[in-house]
Amino acid sequence: MTVRNLSKDTRILAILVTAAVLIWLDATILSTALERLADPSTGLGASPGELQWAVGSYSLIFATGLFVAGALGDRYGHRTVLLLGLVAFGVASVWAAWAGDPAQLIVARGLMGAGGAMIMPSSMAIIGVTFPPARRAAAIAAWSASSGVGVAGGPLIGGLLIDHFWWGSIFLVNVPVVAFALAGVLRTVPNPRAASRRKVDTAGLVLSTAGLVGLAYGLIEGGQSVDWGRARVWLPIVAGVALLAAFVVAELRAAQPSFDPRLFRNARFAAGNLALGALFFGVTGQMFFGTFYLQGARGMSAWDAGLVALPGALGVIAGAPLGARLTRRLGVAPVAGAGLVAVTAAFAANLAFGLHTSLFWWCVAGALSGLGIGAAVAPVTAAVVAALPPERMGAGSAVTSTIRQVGSVLGIAVLGTILTSNYRDGVGPALAGLPPGVQEDASPSAEATRHAAGVLGRPDLVEAANRAFVDAMHVTASWAGAVVLAGAVAVAVAFRARRKPALEPSPTVTKVAVR
C-alpha cells in the first residue's frame, strides 16, 4: 500500500507522529553527547553548570511555552503554530550543531524547547478535530507511542553519530525529520481554530519563565561556586521564588488562566502531579549522571553506552500497557505506587555500582526502572485528569504536561548541583598538591580532572577522579530515590480508596490524558 492509498486522516496522523518523534528524540539524544561536550579537546569544554543549562533550557522553555502555544493555536490556527514550531526546531538544530561555545548551545536548546512547546498542543488539537470520537482514542494512542520511539532511539542514534562524527551531528539528525514533517503539514494537515479565542497569557509566560530561570540559575551557580552565602547564588533563588509566587497570584486573578492553581484543591490531582513531577525530577537527573558514569568513569564508547541504556527504554515501552491493564483490575494506588517503588529500588541499586561492577546489573536496574516508569506514568496521568470535572479536564491536562517539564528542570538543577558539589569535595584531597590555578581548573568535573591529569602526566589523578565521581553519583542517586519515593507515598495515600469514576474513565478520557 502506498502513501497515496492511505486515508487522509491516516496520513495526517502519520505526519503528526513524525513531528512528535522530534520532541522525544531530542529529549534523550543529548545525553550521549554530554561527555564529549565536556571535553576541552573534542568538545566545547563545557562546565557541569553549562551542561546542566544545555539540558535544562530545553525543558524550561518547553514548560513555560505551553502557556501560550495553545492560545496562539486557537487564535491563528493550530497548523500555523505547528509549522512555526517545526521551523523553530529545525533552525535551532542547525544552530546547535555548529554552536561555537556553550552559551550558543544553551540558547539553541531553549529555542528547540519553544518549538516543542508549539508542536505538542497543536498536534493534539488537530487530532481532536480530524478524528471522530469513536476513533480519536486510537489516534491519540498511536501519537503517544511516538515517545517510545524517541526514548529507545535517541541514545542509539546519538551513540552511533558521536562515535563516527562530531558531537554536532546529533542535532542535524533532526533536520530531515523536520523537512518531511513540514512538507506533510503543508500538503495535508488542516488549520483548525477555536470559535472563541483565548487571550494569550503574556504575564504568565514572563513571570513563570523568569522565576524558573532565576531559581535554576541560583541552584546551578551554588554547585559551581561551593559558596551558598554569595549574593549571586541566594539572590537569584529568592528572586525566582518570588516571581513564581507572583505567577501563582496572577493566574489566580486571571479570568482564563493557562495554569490554574485552583485545580490543586483536588487532593488526587495534587498528589498525582506531585508524583509525576518527582518521577521526572529523578529520571532526568539519572540521565545526566548516568552518561558520565558510563562514558567517563567506565570509559565506554557513546554507542556502547546507548546499548546499555536500551533495556531501560524497552522497559518503559513494556511497562505502559502492563500498567494500564493492571490498573483496570487493581486500581491506581497499588500499580502506580509499585511502579514508583521500583524506580526507587533502581536508584538504590546505584549505591552498589562501582568502577568494575558488571554492566549486566546496570541493565537490570535500567529495565526495572523503565518498567516502573511505564507502569506509573500512564495510570497516574489518566487518573489525575479524570479526577476533575469534564469541563476542567483540558486545563488539568495542560497543568500536568507543565509539571512534568518543571520536574525535569528542577531535577537537572538540583541533582546536577548535588553531583558537582560532592565531586568537588571528594576530589579535593587528590588535587591539594597542585598549584592553585591548576586546582581551580581541574576541580569542577571529572572531565576537567582527567584533562589536567593528561596534561600533567598524572595517571593517579584519573583514578582519583573516577572514584570521586562514583561516590558523588551514590549521593545523588540517594536524593533522587528519596524524592521518587515521596511521590510513591503521595500516590498510595491519595488513591488508596478505589473510586470507579476517577479510576475507570472512558477509553477516550484515558487516552486523551496520556501525553
mmCIF file with all atom_site columns, C-alpha atoms in Angstrom, residues 42-238:
data_model
loop_
_atom_site.group_PDB
_atom_site.id
_atom_site.type_symbol
_atom_site.label_atom_id
_atom_site.label_alt_id
_atom_site.label_comp_id
_atom_site.label_asym_id
_atom_site.label_entity_id
_atom_site.label_seq_id
_atom_site.pdbx_PDB_ins_code
_atom_site.Cartn_x
_atom_site.Cartn_y
_atom_site.Cartn_z
_atom_site.occupancy
_atom_site.B_iso_or_equiv
_atom_site.pdbx_formal_charge
_atom_site.auth_seq_id
_atom_site.auth_comp_id
_atom_site.auth_asym_id
_atom_site.auth_atom_id
_atom_site.pdbx_PDB_model_num
ATOM 1   C CA . THR A 1 42  ? 36.989  17.286 21.251 1.00 0.00 ? 42  THR A CA 1
ATOM 2   C CA . GLY A 1 43  ? 34.005  19.264 22.540 1.00 0.00 ? 43  GLY A CA 1
ATOM 3   C CA . LEU A 1 44  ? 33.210  22.692 23.909 1.00 0.00 ? 44  LEU A CA 1
ATOM 4   C CA . GLY A 1 45  ? 34.934  22.263 27.266 1.00 0.00 ? 45  GLY A CA 1
ATOM 5   C CA . ALA A 1 46  ? 31.565  22.885 28.915 1.00 0.00 ? 46  ALA A CA 1
ATOM 6   C CA . SER A 1 47  ? 31.479  23.046 32.708 1.00 0.00 ? 47  SER A CA 1
ATOM 7   C CA . PRO A 1 48  ? 28.949  20.954 34.666 1.00 0.00 ? 48  PRO A CA 1
ATOM 8   C CA . GLY A 1 49  ? 26.809  24.063 35.126 1.00 0.00 ? 49  GLY A CA 1
ATOM 9   C CA . GLU A 1 50  ? 26.813  24.791 31.398 1.00 0.00 ? 50  GLU A CA 1
ATOM 10  C CA . LEU A 1 51  ? 25.839  21.200 30.667 1.00 0.00 ? 51  LEU A CA 1
ATOM 11  C CA . GLN A 1 52  ? 23.007  21.483 33.196 1.00 0.00 ? 52  GLN A CA 1
ATOM 12  C CA . TRP A 1 53  ? 21.768  24.524 31.304 1.00 0.00 ? 53  TRP A CA 1
ATOM 13  C CA . ALA A 1 54  ? 22.149  22.787 27.933 1.00 0.00 ? 54  ALA A CA 1
ATOM 14  C CA . VAL A 1 55  ? 19.814  20.053 29.160 1.00 0.00 ? 55  VAL A CA 1
ATOM 15  C CA . GLY A 1 56  ? 17.566  22.203 31.335 1.00 0.00 ? 56  GLY A CA 1
ATOM 16  C CA . SER A 1 57  ? 16.945  25.118 28.956 1.00 0.00 ? 57  SER A CA 1
ATOM 17  C CA . TYR A 1 58  ? 15.023  22.780 26.653 1.00 0.00 ? 58  TYR A CA 1
ATOM 18  C CA . SER A 1 59  ? 12.632  21.635 29.400 1.00 0.00 ? 59  SER A CA 1
ATOM 19  C CA . LEU A 1 60  ? 12.358  25.112 30.931 1.00 0.00 ? 60  LEU A CA 1
ATOM 20  C CA . ILE A 1 61  ? 11.249  26.868 27.750 1.00 0.00 ? 61  ILE A CA 1
ATOM 21  C CA . PHE A 1 62  ? 9.120   23.868 26.810 1.00 0.00 ? 62  PHE A CA 1
ATOM 22  C CA . ALA A 1 63  ? 7.269   24.128 30.142 1.00 0.00 ? 63  ALA A CA 1
ATOM 23  C CA . THR A 1 64  ? 6.582   27.850 30.001 1.00 0.00 ? 64  THR A CA 1
ATOM 24  C CA . GLY A 1 65  ? 5.939   27.873 26.241 1.00 0.00 ? 65  GLY A CA 1
ATOM 25  C CA . LEU A 1 66  ? 2.950   25.587 26.776 1.00 0.00 ? 66  LEU A CA 1
ATOM 26  C CA . PHE A 1 67  ? 1.213   28.528 28.464 1.00 0.00 ? 67  PHE A CA 1
ATOM 27  C CA . VAL A 1 68  ? 0.887   30.433 25.201 1.00 0.00 ? 68  VAL A CA 1
ATOM 28  C CA . ALA A 1 69  ? 1.086   27.785 22.459 1.00 0.00 ? 69  ALA A CA 1
ATOM 29  C CA . GLY A 1 70  ? -2.497  26.597 22.870 1.00 0.00 ? 70  GLY A CA 1
ATOM 30  C CA . ALA A 1 71  ? -3.878  30.136 22.900 1.00 0.00 ? 71  ALA A CA 1
ATOM 31  C CA . LEU A 1 72  ? -1.881  31.034 19.774 1.00 0.00 ? 72  LEU A CA 1
ATOM 32  C CA . GLY A 1 73  ? -3.306  27.977 18.034 1.00 0.00 ? 73  GLY A CA 1
ATOM 33  C CA . ASP A 1 74  ? -6.854  28.969 18.971 1.00 0.00 ? 74  ASP A CA 1
ATOM 34  C CA . ARG A 1 75  ? -6.255  32.454 17.579 1.00 0.00 ? 75  ARG A CA 1
ATOM 35  C CA . TYR A 1 76  ? -4.166  31.864 14.440 1.00 0.00 ? 76  TYR A CA 1
ATOM 36  C CA . GLY A 1 77  ? -4.813  28.214 13.644 1.00 0.00 ? 77  GLY A CA 1
ATOM 37  C CA . HIS A 1 78  ? -3.127  25.117 15.052 1.00 0.00 ? 78  HIS A CA 1
ATOM 38  C CA . ARG A 1 79  ? -1.459  24.200 11.772 1.00 0.00 ? 79  ARG A CA 1
ATOM 39  C CA . THR A 1 80  ? 0.121   27.668 11.668 1.00 0.00 ? 80  THR A CA 1
ATOM 40  C CA . VAL A 1 81  ? 1.557   27.201 15.164 1.00 0.00 ? 81  VAL A CA 1
ATOM 41  C CA . LEU A 1 82  ? 2.681   23.662 14.307 1.00 0.00 ? 82  LEU A CA 1
ATOM 42  C CA . LEU A 1 83  ? 4.550   24.976 11.270 1.00 0.00 ? 83  LEU A CA 1
ATOM 43  C CA . LEU A 1 84  ? 6.218   27.682 13.368 1.00 0.00 ? 84  LEU A CA 1
ATOM 44  C CA . GLY A 1 85  ? 7.228   25.064 15.918 1.00 0.00 ? 85  GLY A CA 1
ATOM 45  C CA . LEU A 1 86  ? 8.778   22.822 13.263 1.00 0.00 ? 86  LEU A CA 1
ATOM 46  C CA . VAL A 1 87  ? 10.676  25.720 11.692 1.00 0.00 ? 87  VAL A CA 1
ATOM 47  C CA . ALA A 1 88  ? 11.961  26.831 15.109 1.00 0.00 ? 88  ALA A CA 1
ATOM 48  C CA . PHE A 1 89  ? 13.054  23.283 15.877 1.00 0.00 ? 89  PHE A CA 1
ATOM 49  C CA . GLY A 1 90  ? 14.873  22.910 12.570 1.00 0.00 ? 90  GLY A CA 1
ATOM 50  C CA . VAL A 1 91  ? 16.657  26.273 12.756 1.00 0.00 ? 91  VAL A CA 1
ATOM 51  C CA . ALA A 1 92  ? 17.658  25.642 16.374 1.00 0.00 ? 92  ALA A CA 1
ATOM 52  C CA . SER A 1 93  ? 19.010  22.184 15.475 1.00 0.00 ? 93  SER A CA 1
ATOM 53  C CA . VAL A 1 94  ? 21.314  23.633 12.817 1.00 0.00 ? 94  VAL A CA 1
ATOM 54  C CA . TRP A 1 95  ? 22.426  26.374 15.215 1.00 0.00 ? 95  TRP A CA 1
ATOM 55  C CA . ALA A 1 96  ? 23.137  23.851 17.986 1.00 0.00 ? 96  ALA A CA 1
ATOM 56  C CA . ALA A 1 97  ? 25.132  21.623 15.627 1.00 0.00 ? 97  ALA A CA 1
ATOM 57  C CA . TRP A 1 98  ? 27.593  24.427 14.903 1.00 0.00 ? 98  TRP A CA 1
ATOM 58  C CA . ALA A 1 99  ? 27.468  26.217 18.244 1.00 0.00 ? 99  ALA A CA 1
ATOM 59  C CA . GLY A 1 100 ? 30.840  27.812 18.894 1.00 0.00 ? 100 GLY A CA 1
ATOM 60  C CA . ASP A 1 101 ? 30.570  27.851 22.681 1.00 0.00 ? 101 ASP A CA 1
ATOM 61  C CA . PRO A 1 102 ? 28.325  26.544 25.479 1.00 0.00 ? 102 PRO A CA 1
ATOM 62  C CA . ALA A 1 103 ? 26.283  29.768 25.604 1.00 0.00 ? 103 ALA A CA 1
ATOM 63  C CA . GLN A 1 104 ? 25.211  29.375 21.980 1.00 0.00 ? 104 GLN A CA 1
ATOM 64  C CA . LEU A 1 105 ? 24.286  25.741 22.601 1.00 0.00 ? 105 LEU A CA 1
ATOM 65  C CA . ILE A 1 106 ? 22.173  26.691 25.620 1.00 0.00 ? 106 ILE A CA 1
ATOM 66  C CA . VAL A 1 107 ? 20.236  29.322 23.658 1.00 0.00 ? 107 VAL A CA 1
ATOM 67  C CA . ALA A 1 108 ? 19.747  26.965 20.722 1.00 0.00 ? 108 ALA A CA 1
ATOM 68  C CA . ARG A 1 109 ? 18.417  24.284 23.044 1.00 0.00 ? 109 ARG A CA 1
ATOM 69  C CA . GLY A 1 110 ? 15.987  26.799 24.521 1.00 0.00 ? 110 GLY A CA 1
ATOM 70  C CA . LEU A 1 111 ? 14.732  27.574 21.009 1.00 0.00 ? 111 LEU A CA 1
ATOM 71  C CA . MET A 1 112 ? 14.216  23.836 20.466 1.00 0.00 ? 112 MET A CA 1
ATOM 72  C CA . GLY A 1 113 ? 12.120  23.800 23.629 1.00 0.00 ? 113 GLY A CA 1
ATOM 73  C CA . ALA A 1 114 ? 9.995   26.645 22.260 1.00 0.00 ? 114 ALA A CA 1
ATOM 74  C CA . GLY A 1 115 ? 9.490   24.646 19.071 1.00 0.00 ? 115 GLY A CA 1
ATOM 75  C CA . GLY A 1 116 ? 8.496   21.563 21.047 1.00 0.00 ? 116 GLY A CA 1
ATOM 76  C CA . ALA A 1 117 ? 6.004   23.601 23.092 1.00 0.00 ? 117 ALA A CA 1
ATOM 77  C CA . MET A 1 118 ? 4.305   24.658 19.853 1.00 0.00 ? 118 MET A CA 1
ATOM 78  C CA . ILE A 1 119 ? 4.339   21.162 18.336 1.00 0.00 ? 119 ILE A CA 1
ATOM 79  C CA . MET A 1 120 ? 2.720   19.262 21.209 1.00 0.00 ? 120 MET A CA 1
ATOM 80  C CA . PRO A 1 121 ? -0.589  21.101 21.896 1.00 0.00 ? 121 PRO A CA 1
ATOM 81  C CA . SER A 1 122 ? -1.101  21.898 18.208 1.00 0.00 ? 122 SER A CA 1
ATOM 82  C CA . SER A 1 123 ? -0.801  18.223 17.300 1.00 0.00 ? 123 SER A CA 1
ATOM 83  C CA . MET A 1 124 ? -3.326  17.241 19.970 1.00 0.00 ? 124 MET A CA 1
ATOM 84  C CA . ALA A 1 125 ? -5.787  19.895 18.797 1.00 0.00 ? 125 ALA A CA 1
ATOM 85  C CA . ILE A 1 126 ? -5.506  18.760 15.171 1.00 0.00 ? 126 ILE A CA 1
ATOM 86  C CA . ILE A 1 127 ? -6.091  15.131 16.172 1.00 0.00 ? 127 ILE A CA 1
ATOM 87  C CA . GLY A 1 128 ? -9.172  16.200 18.125 1.00 0.00 ? 128 GLY A CA 1
ATOM 88  C CA . VAL A 1 129 ? -10.629 17.922 15.065 1.00 0.00 ? 129 VAL A CA 1
ATOM 89  C CA . THR A 1 130 ? -9.589  15.306 12.489 1.00 0.00 ? 130 THR A CA 1
ATOM 90  C CA . PHE A 1 131 ? -10.798 12.125 14.165 1.00 0.00 ? 131 PHE A CA 1
ATOM 91  C CA . PRO A 1 132 ? -14.368 11.397 15.309 1.00 0.00 ? 132 PRO A CA 1
ATOM 92  C CA . PRO A 1 133 ? -14.831 10.366 18.949 1.00 0.00 ? 133 PRO A CA 1
ATOM 93  C CA . ALA A 1 134 ? -15.028 6.664  18.075 1.00 0.00 ? 134 ALA A CA 1
ATOM 94  C CA . ARG A 1 135 ? -11.540 6.734  16.513 1.00 0.00 ? 135 ARG A CA 1
ATOM 95  C CA . ARG A 1 136 ? -9.932  9.522  18.493 1.00 0.00 ? 136 ARG A CA 1
ATOM 96  C CA . ALA A 1 137 ? -8.677  7.347  21.367 1.00 0.00 ? 137 ALA A CA 1
ATOM 97  C CA . ALA A 1 138 ? -6.806  5.028  18.999 1.00 0.00 ? 138 ALA A CA 1
ATOM 98  C CA . ALA A 1 139 ? -5.294  8.008  17.174 1.00 0.00 ? 139 ALA A CA 1
ATOM 99  C CA . ILE A 1 140 ? -4.047  9.564  20.398 1.00 0.00 ? 140 ILE A CA 1
ATOM 100 C CA . ALA A 1 141 ? -2.645  6.207  21.499 1.00 0.00 ? 141 ALA A CA 1
ATOM 101 C CA . ALA A 1 142 ? -0.658  5.977  18.243 1.00 0.00 ? 142 ALA A CA 1
ATOM 102 C CA . TRP A 1 143 ? 0.549   9.558  18.672 1.00 0.00 ? 143 TRP A CA 1
ATOM 103 C CA . SER A 1 144 ? 1.579   8.839  22.282 1.00 0.00 ? 144 SER A CA 1
ATOM 104 C CA . ALA A 1 145 ? 3.516   5.757  21.163 1.00 0.00 ? 145 ALA A CA 1
ATOM 105 C CA . SER A 1 146 ? 5.984   8.099  19.458 1.00 0.00 ? 146 SER A CA 1
ATOM 106 C CA . SER A 1 147 ? 7.528   8.632  22.887 1.00 0.00 ? 147 SER A CA 1
ATOM 107 C CA . GLY A 1 148 ? 8.728   5.037  22.884 1.00 0.00 ? 148 GLY A CA 1
ATOM 108 C CA . VAL A 1 149 ? 10.427  5.532  19.529 1.00 0.00 ? 149 VAL A CA 1
ATOM 109 C CA . GLY A 1 150 ? 12.238  8.623  20.770 1.00 0.00 ? 150 GLY A CA 1
ATOM 110 C CA . VAL A 1 151 ? 13.220  7.178  24.156 1.00 0.00 ? 151 VAL A CA 1
ATOM 111 C CA . ALA A 1 152 ? 14.574  3.977  22.611 1.00 0.00 ? 152 ALA A CA 1
ATOM 112 C CA . GLY A 1 153 ? 16.101  5.513  19.500 1.00 0.00 ? 153 GLY A CA 1
ATOM 113 C CA . GLY A 1 154 ? 17.696  8.638  20.977 1.00 0.00 ? 154 GLY A CA 1
ATOM 114 C CA . PRO A 1 155 ? 20.636  7.039  22.821 1.00 0.00 ? 155 PRO A CA 1
ATOM 115 C CA . LEU A 1 156 ? 21.329  4.561  19.996 1.00 0.00 ? 156 LEU A CA 1
ATOM 116 C CA . ILE A 1 157 ? 21.261  7.140  17.202 1.00 0.00 ? 157 ILE A CA 1
ATOM 117 C CA . GLY A 1 158 ? 23.230  9.587  19.329 1.00 0.00 ? 158 GLY A CA 1
ATOM 118 C CA . GLY A 1 159 ? 25.843  6.971  20.198 1.00 0.00 ? 159 GLY A CA 1
ATOM 119 C CA . LEU A 1 160 ? 26.305  5.964  16.567 1.00 0.00 ? 160 LEU A CA 1
ATOM 120 C CA . LEU A 1 161 ? 26.740  9.571  15.449 1.00 0.00 ? 161 LEU A CA 1
ATOM 121 C CA . ILE A 1 162 ? 29.050  10.556 18.314 1.00 0.00 ? 162 ILE A CA 1
ATOM 122 C CA . ASP A 1 163 ? 31.376  7.616  17.650 1.00 0.00 ? 163 ASP A CA 1
ATOM 123 C CA . HIS A 1 164 ? 31.643  8.244  13.900 1.00 0.00 ? 164 HIS A CA 1
ATOM 124 C CA . PHE A 1 165 ? 31.169  12.010 13.505 1.00 0.00 ? 165 PHE A CA 1
ATOM 125 C CA . TRP A 1 166 ? 31.460  15.131 15.646 1.00 0.00 ? 166 TRP A CA 1
ATOM 126 C CA . TRP A 1 167 ? 29.163  15.972 18.539 1.00 0.00 ? 167 TRP A CA 1
ATOM 127 C CA . GLY A 1 168 ? 27.049  18.409 16.495 1.00 0.00 ? 168 GLY A CA 1
ATOM 128 C CA . SER A 1 169 ? 25.796  15.606 14.248 1.00 0.00 ? 169 SER A CA 1
ATOM 129 C CA . ILE A 1 170 ? 23.275  14.553 16.905 1.00 0.00 ? 170 ILE A CA 1
ATOM 130 C CA . PHE A 1 171 ? 21.321  17.739 16.192 1.00 0.00 ? 171 PHE A CA 1
ATOM 131 C CA . LEU A 1 172 ? 21.486  17.502 12.407 1.00 0.00 ? 172 LEU A CA 1
ATOM 132 C CA . VAL A 1 173 ? 19.520  14.243 12.532 1.00 0.00 ? 173 VAL A CA 1
ATOM 133 C CA . ASN A 1 174 ? 16.503  16.454 13.308 1.00 0.00 ? 174 ASN A CA 1
ATOM 134 C CA . VAL A 1 175 ? 16.731  18.351 10.014 1.00 0.00 ? 175 VAL A CA 1
ATOM 135 C CA . PRO A 1 176 ? 15.402  15.670 7.592  1.00 0.00 ? 176 PRO A CA 1
ATOM 136 C CA . VAL A 1 177 ? 12.638  14.819 10.064 1.00 0.00 ? 177 VAL A CA 1
ATOM 137 C CA . VAL A 1 178 ? 11.642  18.492 10.188 1.00 0.00 ? 178 VAL A CA 1
ATOM 138 C CA . ALA A 1 179 ? 11.728  18.742 6.389  1.00 0.00 ? 179 ALA A CA 1
ATOM 139 C CA . PHE A 1 180 ? 9.493   15.695 5.976  1.00 0.00 ? 180 PHE A CA 1
ATOM 140 C CA . ALA A 1 181 ? 7.037   16.926 8.613  1.00 0.00 ? 181 ALA A CA 1
ATOM 141 C CA . LEU A 1 182 ? 6.899   20.432 7.114  1.00 0.00 ? 182 LEU A CA 1
ATOM 142 C CA . ALA A 1 183 ? 6.127   19.076 3.649  1.00 0.00 ? 183 ALA A CA 1
ATOM 143 C CA . GLY A 1 184 ? 3.413   16.823 5.039  1.00 0.00 ? 184 GLY A CA 1
ATOM 144 C CA . VAL A 1 185 ? 1.828   19.520 7.180  1.00 0.00 ? 185 VAL A CA 1
ATOM 145 C CA . LEU A 1 186 ? 1.685   21.998 4.282  1.00 0.00 ? 186 LEU A CA 1
ATOM 146 C CA . ARG A 1 187 ? 0.206   19.393 1.947  1.00 0.00 ? 187 ARG A CA 1
ATOM 147 C CA . THR A 1 188 ? -2.245  17.523 4.161  1.00 0.00 ? 188 THR A CA 1
ATOM 148 C CA . VAL A 1 189 ? -2.930  18.942 7.630  1.00 0.00 ? 189 VAL A CA 1
ATOM 149 C CA . PRO A 1 190 ? -5.956  21.251 8.226  1.00 0.00 ? 190 PRO A CA 1
ATOM 150 C CA . ASN A 1 191 ? -5.744  24.520 10.151 1.00 0.00 ? 191 ASN A CA 1
ATOM 151 C CA . PRO A 1 192 ? -8.484  24.439 12.822 1.00 0.00 ? 192 PRO A CA 1
ATOM 152 C CA . ARG A 1 193 ? -9.144  27.426 15.048 1.00 0.00 ? 193 ARG A CA 1
ATOM 153 C CA . ALA A 1 194 ? -11.271 27.779 18.157 1.00 0.00 ? 194 ALA A CA 1
ATOM 154 C CA . ALA A 1 195 ? -14.629 29.511 17.869 1.00 0.00 ? 195 ALA A CA 1
ATOM 155 C CA . SER A 1 196 ? -13.816 31.515 20.993 1.00 0.00 ? 196 SER A CA 1
ATOM 156 C CA . ARG A 1 197 ? -10.228 32.717 21.070 1.00 0.00 ? 197 ARG A CA 1
ATOM 157 C CA . ARG A 1 198 ? -8.366  32.642 24.351 1.00 0.00 ? 198 ARG A CA 1
ATOM 158 C CA . LYS A 1 199 ? -6.255  35.593 25.380 1.00 0.00 ? 199 LYS A CA 1
ATOM 159 C CA . VAL A 1 200 ? -2.512  34.967 25.277 1.00 0.00 ? 200 VAL A CA 1
ATOM 160 C CA . ASP A 1 201 ? -1.217  34.768 28.866 1.00 0.00 ? 201 ASP A CA 1
ATOM 161 C CA . THR A 1 202 ? 1.756   37.099 28.428 1.00 0.00 ? 202 THR A CA 1
ATOM 162 C CA . ALA A 1 203 ? 2.083   37.856 32.150 1.00 0.00 ? 203 ALA A CA 1
ATOM 163 C CA . GLY A 1 204 ? 2.077   34.146 32.991 1.00 0.00 ? 204 GLY A CA 1
ATOM 164 C CA . LEU A 1 205 ? 4.721   33.435 30.369 1.00 0.00 ? 205 LEU A CA 1
ATOM 165 C CA . VAL A 1 206 ? 7.061   36.200 31.579 1.00 0.00 ? 206 VAL A CA 1
ATOM 166 C CA . LEU A 1 207 ? 6.671   35.512 35.312 1.00 0.00 ? 207 LEU A CA 1
ATOM 167 C CA . SER A 1 208 ? 6.985   31.727 35.047 1.00 0.00 ? 208 SER A CA 1
ATOM 168 C CA . THR A 1 209 ? 9.981   31.854 32.723 1.00 0.00 ? 209 THR A CA 1
ATOM 169 C CA . ALA A 1 210 ? 11.821  34.480 34.771 1.00 0.00 ? 210 ALA A CA 1
ATOM 170 C CA . GLY A 1 211 ? 11.026  32.658 38.004 1.00 0.00 ? 211 GLY A CA 1
ATOM 171 C CA . LEU A 1 212 ? 12.262  29.266 36.797 1.00 0.00 ? 212 LEU A CA 1
ATOM 172 C CA . VAL A 1 213 ? 15.373  30.815 35.245 1.00 0.00 ? 213 VAL A CA 1
ATOM 173 C CA . GLY A 1 214 ? 16.225  32.611 38.485 1.00 0.00 ? 214 GLY A CA 1
ATOM 174 C CA . LEU A 1 215 ? 15.648  29.540 40.629 1.00 0.00 ? 215 LEU A CA 1
ATOM 175 C CA . ALA A 1 216 ? 17.623  27.242 38.311 1.00 0.00 ? 216 ALA A CA 1
ATOM 176 C CA . TYR A 1 217 ? 20.448  29.768 37.942 1.00 0.00 ? 217 TYR A CA 1
ATOM 177 C CA . GLY A 1 218 ? 20.902  30.113 41.688 1.00 0.00 ? 218 GLY A CA 1
ATOM 178 C CA . LEU A 1 219 ? 20.858  26.349 42.272 1.00 0.00 ? 219 LEU A CA 1
ATOM 179 C CA . ILE A 1 220 ? 23.341  25.637 39.477 1.00 0.00 ? 220 ILE A CA 1
ATOM 180 C CA . GLU A 1 221 ? 25.595  28.532 40.486 1.00 0.00 ? 221 GLU A CA 1
ATOM 181 C CA . GLY A 1 222 ? 25.625  27.215 44.047 1.00 0.00 ? 222 GLY A CA 1
ATOM 182 C CA . GLY A 1 223 ? 27.059  23.940 42.808 1.00 0.00 ? 223 GLY A CA 1
ATOM 183 C CA . GLN A 1 224 ? 29.722  25.718 40.790 1.00 0.00 ? 224 GLN A CA 1
ATOM 184 C CA . SER A 1 225 ? 30.885  28.189 43.442 1.00 0.00 ? 225 SER A CA 1
ATOM 185 C CA . VAL A 1 226 ? 30.528  25.948 46.524 1.00 0.00 ? 226 VAL A CA 1
ATOM 186 C CA . ASP A 1 227 ? 29.566  29.078 48.471 1.00 0.00 ? 227 ASP A CA 1
ATOM 187 C CA . TRP A 1 228 ? 25.824  29.366 49.076 1.00 0.00 ? 228 TRP A CA 1
ATOM 188 C CA . GLY A 1 229 ? 26.317  32.594 51.001 1.00 0.00 ? 229 GLY A CA 1
ATOM 189 C CA . ARG A 1 230 ? 27.306  34.578 47.898 1.00 0.00 ? 230 ARG A CA 1
ATOM 190 C CA . ALA A 1 231 ? 24.716  37.038 46.603 1.00 0.00 ? 231 ALA A CA 1
ATOM 191 C CA . ARG A 1 232 ? 24.935  35.632 43.079 1.00 0.00 ? 232 ARG A CA 1
ATOM 192 C CA . VAL A 1 233 ? 23.716  32.293 44.491 1.00 0.00 ? 233 VAL A CA 1
ATOM 193 C CA . TRP A 1 234 ? 20.997  33.126 47.010 1.00 0.00 ? 234 TRP A CA 1
ATOM 194 C CA . LEU A 1 235 ? 19.679  36.291 45.352 1.00 0.00 ? 235 LEU A CA 1
ATOM 195 C CA . PRO A 1 236 ? 18.539  34.572 42.111 1.00 0.00 ? 236 PRO A CA 1
ATOM 196 C CA . ILE A 1 237 ? 16.935  31.792 44.192 1.00 0.00 ? 237 ILE A CA 1
ATOM 197 C CA . VAL A 1 238 ? 14.993  34.287 46.309 1.00 0.00 ? 238 VAL A CA 1
#
